[in-house]
GROMACS .gro file of C-alpha atoms in nm:
model
  268
    1UNK     CA    1   1.959   0.879  -1.688
    2UNK     CA    2   2.099   0.529  -1.642
    3UNK     CA    3   1.907   0.281  -1.857
    4UNK     CA    4   1.908   0.031  -1.570
    5UNK     CA    5   1.692   0.260  -1.362
    6UNK     CA    6   1.316   0.197  -1.388
    7UNK     CA    7   1.109   0.445  -1.586
    8UNK     CA    8   0.925   0.541  -1.270
    9UNK     CA    9   1.250   0.648  -1.096
   10UNK     CA   10   1.200   1.020  -1.163
   11UNK     CA   11   0.843   1.006  -1.030
   12UNK     CA   12   0.950   0.825  -0.712
   13UNK     CA   13   1.232   1.074  -0.650
   14UNK     CA   14   1.014   1.381  -0.704
   15UNK     CA   15   0.732   1.246  -0.485
   16UNK     CA   16   0.981   1.145  -0.217
   17UNK     CA   17   1.124   1.498  -0.220
   18UNK     CA   18   0.770   1.634  -0.182
   19UNK     CA   19   0.727   1.419   0.129
   20UNK     CA   20   1.070   1.538   0.246
   21UNK     CA   21   0.945   1.899   0.235
   22UNK     CA   22   0.610   1.795   0.383
   23UNK     CA   23   0.760   1.636   0.693
   24UNK     CA   24   1.026   1.905   0.736
   25UNK     CA   25   0.768   2.185   0.732
   26UNK     CA   26   0.556   2.028   1.005
   27UNK     CA   27   0.866   1.985   1.223
   28UNK     CA   28   0.954   2.355   1.228
   29UNK     CA   29   0.679   2.490   1.454
   30UNK     CA   30   0.747   2.262   1.754
   31UNK     CA   31   1.110   2.378   1.747
   32UNK     CA   32   1.025   2.745   1.691
   33UNK     CA   33   0.746   2.745   1.949
   34UNK     CA   34   0.966   2.813   2.252
   35UNK     CA   35   1.140   3.127   2.118
   36UNK     CA   36   0.811   3.242   1.962
   37UNK     CA   37   0.618   3.198   2.288
   38UNK     CA   38   0.891   3.390   2.470
   39UNK     CA   39   0.861   3.675   2.221
   40UNK     CA   40   0.480   3.686   2.197
   41UNK     CA   41   0.404   3.581   2.557
   42UNK     CA   42   0.185   3.283   2.469
   43UNK     CA   43   0.066   3.067   2.758
   44UNK     CA   44   0.054   2.687   2.744
   45UNK     CA   45  -0.308   2.687   2.627
   46UNK     CA   46  -0.228   2.913   2.333
   47UNK     CA   47   0.069   2.693   2.243
   48UNK     CA   48  -0.160   2.390   2.245
   49UNK     CA   49  -0.401   2.560   2.005
   50UNK     CA   50  -0.116   2.656   1.773
   51UNK     CA   51   0.018   2.301   1.756
   52UNK     CA   52  -0.320   2.125   1.734
   53UNK     CA   53  -0.464   2.358   1.469
   54UNK     CA   54  -0.246   2.179   1.214
   55UNK     CA   55  -0.446   1.861   1.275
   56UNK     CA   56  -0.781   2.030   1.204
   57UNK     CA   57  -0.667   2.116   0.854
   58UNK     CA   58  -0.486   1.787   0.802
   59UNK     CA   59  -0.788   1.571   0.886
   60UNK     CA   60  -1.027   1.778   0.675
   61UNK     CA   61  -0.841   1.719   0.348
   62UNK     CA   62  -0.772   1.345   0.380
   63UNK     CA   63  -1.109   1.248   0.233
   64UNK     CA   64  -1.079   1.458  -0.082
   65UNK     CA   65  -0.708   1.402  -0.150
   66UNK     CA   66  -0.735   1.090  -0.364
   67UNK     CA   67  -1.059   1.199  -0.532
   68UNK     CA   68  -0.914   1.537  -0.625
   69UNK     CA   69  -0.615   1.366  -0.787
   70UNK     CA   70  -0.845   1.142  -0.991
   71UNK     CA   71  -1.053   1.436  -1.104
   72UNK     CA   72  -0.784   1.694  -1.185
   73UNK     CA   73  -0.468   1.486  -1.212
   74UNK     CA   74  -0.196   1.413  -0.961
   75UNK     CA   75   0.044   1.664  -1.114
   76UNK     CA   76  -0.170   1.969  -1.050
   77UNK     CA   77  -0.315   1.860  -0.716
   78UNK     CA   78   0.026   1.778  -0.571
   79UNK     CA   79   0.176   2.094  -0.716
   80UNK     CA   80  -0.109   2.298  -0.566
   81UNK     CA   81  -0.070   2.127  -0.228
   82UNK     CA   82   0.304   2.189  -0.202
   83UNK     CA   83   0.262   2.549  -0.319
   84UNK     CA   84  -0.003   2.620  -0.055
   85UNK     CA   85   0.181   2.458   0.234
   86UNK     CA   86   0.504   2.633   0.128
   87UNK     CA   87   0.323   2.968   0.124
   88UNK     CA   88   0.178   2.893   0.468
   89UNK     CA   89   0.526   2.807   0.593
   90UNK     CA   90   0.696   3.109   0.436
   91UNK     CA   91   0.441   3.358   0.571
   92UNK     CA   92   0.414   3.209   0.919
   93UNK     CA   93   0.633   3.488   1.069
   94UNK     CA   94   0.387   3.740   0.923
   95UNK     CA   95   0.078   3.558   1.051
   96UNK     CA   96   0.242   3.512   1.393
   97UNK     CA   97   0.174   3.877   1.478
   98UNK     CA   98  -0.172   3.765   1.592
   99UNK     CA   99  -0.265   3.434   1.752
  100UNK     CA  100  -0.570   3.382   1.532
  101UNK     CA  101  -0.372   3.461   1.220
  102UNK     CA  102  -0.114   3.201   1.314
  103UNK     CA  103  -0.383   2.942   1.384
  104UNK     CA  104  -0.532   3.016   1.039
  105UNK     CA  105  -0.189   2.966   0.876
  106UNK     CA  106  -0.146   2.637   1.063
  107UNK     CA  107  -0.487   2.514   0.944
  108UNK     CA  108  -0.393   2.602   0.585
  109UNK     CA  109  -0.062   2.418   0.629
  110UNK     CA  110  -0.242   2.110   0.760
  111UNK     CA  111  -0.507   2.118   0.487
  112UNK     CA  112  -0.248   2.134   0.208
  113UNK     CA  113  -0.022   1.870   0.365
  114UNK     CA  114  -0.323   1.642   0.407
  115UNK     CA  115  -0.359   1.638   0.028
  116UNK     CA  116   0.001   1.525  -0.014
  117UNK     CA  117   0.014   1.154   0.064
  118UNK     CA  118  -0.327   1.058  -0.087
  119UNK     CA  119  -0.221   1.231  -0.409
  120UNK     CA  120   0.119   1.061  -0.409
  121UNK     CA  121  -0.051   0.724  -0.355
  122UNK     CA  122  -0.268   0.796  -0.659
  123UNK     CA  123   0.039   0.889  -0.865
  124UNK     CA  124   0.223   0.573  -0.760
  125UNK     CA  125  -0.080   0.358  -0.842
  126UNK     CA  126  -0.084   0.496  -1.196
  127UNK     CA  127   0.287   0.524  -1.273
  128UNK     CA  128   0.484   0.278  -1.059
  129UNK     CA  129   0.471  -0.093  -1.160
  130UNK     CA  130   0.336  -0.331  -0.899
  131UNK     CA  131   0.673  -0.501  -0.843
  132UNK     CA  132   0.841  -0.166  -0.768
  133UNK     CA  133   0.581  -0.017  -0.533
  134UNK     CA  134   0.711  -0.165  -0.209
  135UNK     CA  135   1.053  -0.012  -0.265
  136UNK     CA  136   0.895   0.314  -0.381
  137UNK     CA  137   0.689   0.342  -0.063
  138UNK     CA  138   1.002   0.266   0.139
  139UNK     CA  139   1.182   0.560  -0.023
  140UNK     CA  140   0.874   0.777   0.031
  141UNK     CA  141   0.860   0.704   0.404
  142UNK     CA  142   1.237   0.733   0.449
  143UNK     CA  143   1.251   1.070   0.271
  144UNK     CA  144   0.990   1.208   0.510
  145UNK     CA  145   1.199   1.098   0.808
  146UNK     CA  146   1.508   1.254   0.650
  147UNK     CA  147   1.314   1.580   0.616
  148UNK     CA  148   1.225   1.567   0.986
  149UNK     CA  149   1.588   1.488   1.069
  150UNK     CA  150   1.724   1.779   0.866
  151UNK     CA  151   1.474   2.024   1.013
  152UNK     CA  152   1.555   1.903   1.366
  153UNK     CA  153   1.928   1.955   1.308
  154UNK     CA  154   1.918   2.282   1.114
  155UNK     CA  155   1.631   2.478   1.270
  156UNK     CA  156   1.768   2.509   1.627
  157UNK     CA  157   2.068   2.690   1.481
  158UNK     CA  158   1.856   2.953   1.303
  159UNK     CA  159   1.658   3.252   1.419
  160UNK     CA  160   1.296   3.140   1.429
  161UNK     CA  161   1.176   3.347   1.127
  162UNK     CA  162   1.457   3.200   0.913
  163UNK     CA  163   1.333   2.848   0.992
  164UNK     CA  164   1.011   2.921   0.806
  165UNK     CA  165   1.163   3.131   0.528
  166UNK     CA  166   1.429   2.875   0.434
  167UNK     CA  167   1.200   2.574   0.415
  168UNK     CA  168   0.928   2.778   0.245
  169UNK     CA  169   1.171   2.867  -0.034
  170UNK     CA  170   1.271   2.500  -0.057
  171UNK     CA  171   0.908   2.416  -0.126
  172UNK     CA  172   0.886   2.680  -0.401
  173UNK     CA  173   1.193   2.526  -0.569
  174UNK     CA  174   1.025   2.184  -0.557
  175UNK     CA  175   0.706   2.320  -0.716
  176UNK     CA  176   0.899   2.471  -1.007
  177UNK     CA  177   1.091   2.146  -1.059
  178UNK     CA  178   0.772   1.941  -1.042
  179UNK     CA  179   0.586   2.150  -1.299
  180UNK     CA  180   0.880   2.136  -1.542
  181UNK     CA  181   0.981   1.771  -1.500
  182UNK     CA  182   0.670   1.563  -1.430
  183UNK     CA  183   0.442   1.444  -1.708
  184UNK     CA  184   0.121   1.247  -1.672
  185UNK     CA  185  -0.159   1.136  -1.900
  186UNK     CA  186  -0.490   1.307  -1.829
  187UNK     CA  187  -0.767   1.067  -1.728
  188UNK     CA  188  -1.131   1.174  -1.716
  189UNK     CA  189  -1.303   1.083  -1.390
  190UNK     CA  190  -1.655   1.184  -1.298
  191UNK     CA  191  -1.656   1.128  -0.924
  192UNK     CA  192  -1.778   1.320  -0.621
  193UNK     CA  193  -1.494   1.456  -0.410
  194UNK     CA  194  -1.652   1.380  -0.074
  195UNK     CA  195  -1.768   1.027  -0.154
  196UNK     CA  196  -1.563   0.706  -0.133
  197UNK     CA  197  -1.424   0.578  -0.465
  198UNK     CA  198  -1.659   0.360  -0.665
  199UNK     CA  199  -1.621  -0.014  -0.621
  200UNK     CA  200  -1.649  -0.209  -0.944
  201UNK     CA  201  -1.722  -0.545  -0.783
  202UNK     CA  202  -2.029  -0.653  -0.590
  203UNK     CA  203  -1.825  -0.891  -0.374
  204UNK     CA  204  -1.693  -0.610  -0.152
  205UNK     CA  205  -1.903  -0.401   0.085
  206UNK     CA  206  -1.781  -0.097   0.275
  207UNK     CA  207  -1.913  -0.242   0.602
  208UNK     CA  208  -1.639  -0.503   0.577
  209UNK     CA  209  -1.380  -0.233   0.643
  210UNK     CA  210  -1.521  -0.183   0.994
  211UNK     CA  211  -1.618  -0.541   1.071
  212UNK     CA  212  -1.299  -0.722   0.965
  213UNK     CA  213  -1.085  -0.785   1.275
  214UNK     CA  214  -0.746  -0.805   1.098
  215UNK     CA  215  -0.812  -0.455   0.966
  216UNK     CA  216  -0.880  -0.335   1.320
  217UNK     CA  217  -0.533  -0.457   1.413
  218UNK     CA  218  -0.394  -0.230   1.140
  219UNK     CA  219  -0.613   0.061   1.251
  220UNK     CA  220  -0.501   0.021   1.613
  221UNK     CA  221  -0.133  -0.001   1.520
  222UNK     CA  222  -0.160   0.305   1.297
  223UNK     CA  223  -0.343   0.500   1.569
  224UNK     CA  224  -0.079   0.413   1.829
  225UNK     CA  225   0.204   0.496   1.590
  226UNK     CA  226   0.058   0.838   1.510
  227UNK     CA  227  -0.018   0.911   1.876
  228UNK     CA  228   0.342   0.854   1.981
  229UNK     CA  229   0.482   1.021   1.668
  230UNK     CA  230   0.287   1.344   1.715
  231UNK     CA  231   0.357   1.360   2.089
  232UNK     CA  232   0.730   1.339   2.014
  233UNK     CA  233   0.703   1.576   1.717
  234UNK     CA  234   0.489   1.840   1.888
  235UNK     CA  235   0.599   1.851   2.251
  236UNK     CA  236   0.945   1.698   2.288
  237UNK     CA  237   1.135   2.020   2.198
  238UNK     CA  238   0.926   2.220   2.446
  239UNK     CA  239   0.969   1.957   2.719
  240UNK     CA  240   1.346   1.941   2.672
  241UNK     CA  241   1.382   2.319   2.698
  242UNK     CA  242   1.121   2.400   2.964
  243UNK     CA  243   1.157   2.097   3.193
  244UNK     CA  244   1.516   1.984   3.140
  245UNK     CA  245   1.682   2.315   3.058
  246UNK     CA  246   1.818   2.204   2.721
  247UNK     CA  247   1.971   2.474   2.504
  248UNK     CA  248   1.882   2.530   2.141
  249UNK     CA  249   2.162   2.310   2.007
  250UNK     CA  250   2.054   2.019   2.229
  251UNK     CA  251   1.721   2.016   2.047
  252UNK     CA  252   1.905   1.868   1.749
  253UNK     CA  253   1.907   1.536   1.936
  254UNK     CA  254   1.534   1.507   1.868
  255UNK     CA  255   1.647   1.401   1.520
  256UNK     CA  256   1.746   1.053   1.641
  257UNK     CA  257   1.394   0.896   1.620
  258UNK     CA  258   1.359   1.028   1.265
  259UNK     CA  259   1.704   0.897   1.168
  260UNK     CA  260   1.612   0.547   1.282
  261UNK     CA  261   1.281   0.568   1.099
  262UNK     CA  262   1.452   0.661   0.774
  263UNK     CA  263   1.703   0.376   0.807
  264UNK     CA  264   1.428   0.121   0.869
  265UNK     CA  265   1.213   0.267   0.591
  266UNK     CA  266   1.456   0.176   0.313
  267UNK     CA  267   1.527  -0.173   0.449
  268UNK     CA  268   1.400  -0.475   0.268
   0.00000   0.00000   0.00000
């Protein structure tokens, strides 16, 4: 590797590729939903449950993501997370034979993907120097948008089972690469998984996180960003096909928001 590259370069690349797979996998179902609902005769309510079940799993694992990485190490937690969400993706065509089975697979996908970013943040905090973190997070965000872009372009041109099989295999390849290439020092933490991390200074109280108005501006912006992002991600392919009569290839144009996001993400 080029000596001019920072020592953390490999870590940033591997974690960015994990986020690439993460974002690509969650993009598949909204694209596959129309042909799947035609085949399995799902009504709009069932489609809503299928799409929203991802969020139930995703929310439930956010709290324990960072704590799990501190307890067992970022390498194994992230490897476990990608392996589980790749399995959930790969076996989605099998689970799709029953509505409840598919909802279960979507919850598992969301739970595992919810572990991803908190674990990556922990890894960056312990391996990426402070002066390199801004650029590292830029690559992380941009790689996720590239994953969404690729899935939006490729998936409409595949039969719906192949969408899940191909990206599931991609996740398995990442897991093998991660286990072989990433090294971290084990750190012993004795911390409850479902409790906030311990604060080592008495000058900071947790109540300040809900009473500080500048933080509420960040919360509101993040809420609005996620609201619009998930509406576009989840329902735009269905709307284009059902309401506007778009064909499968036209769905590739849903990649444009993700392309712009990736370009902005790597900007200074």
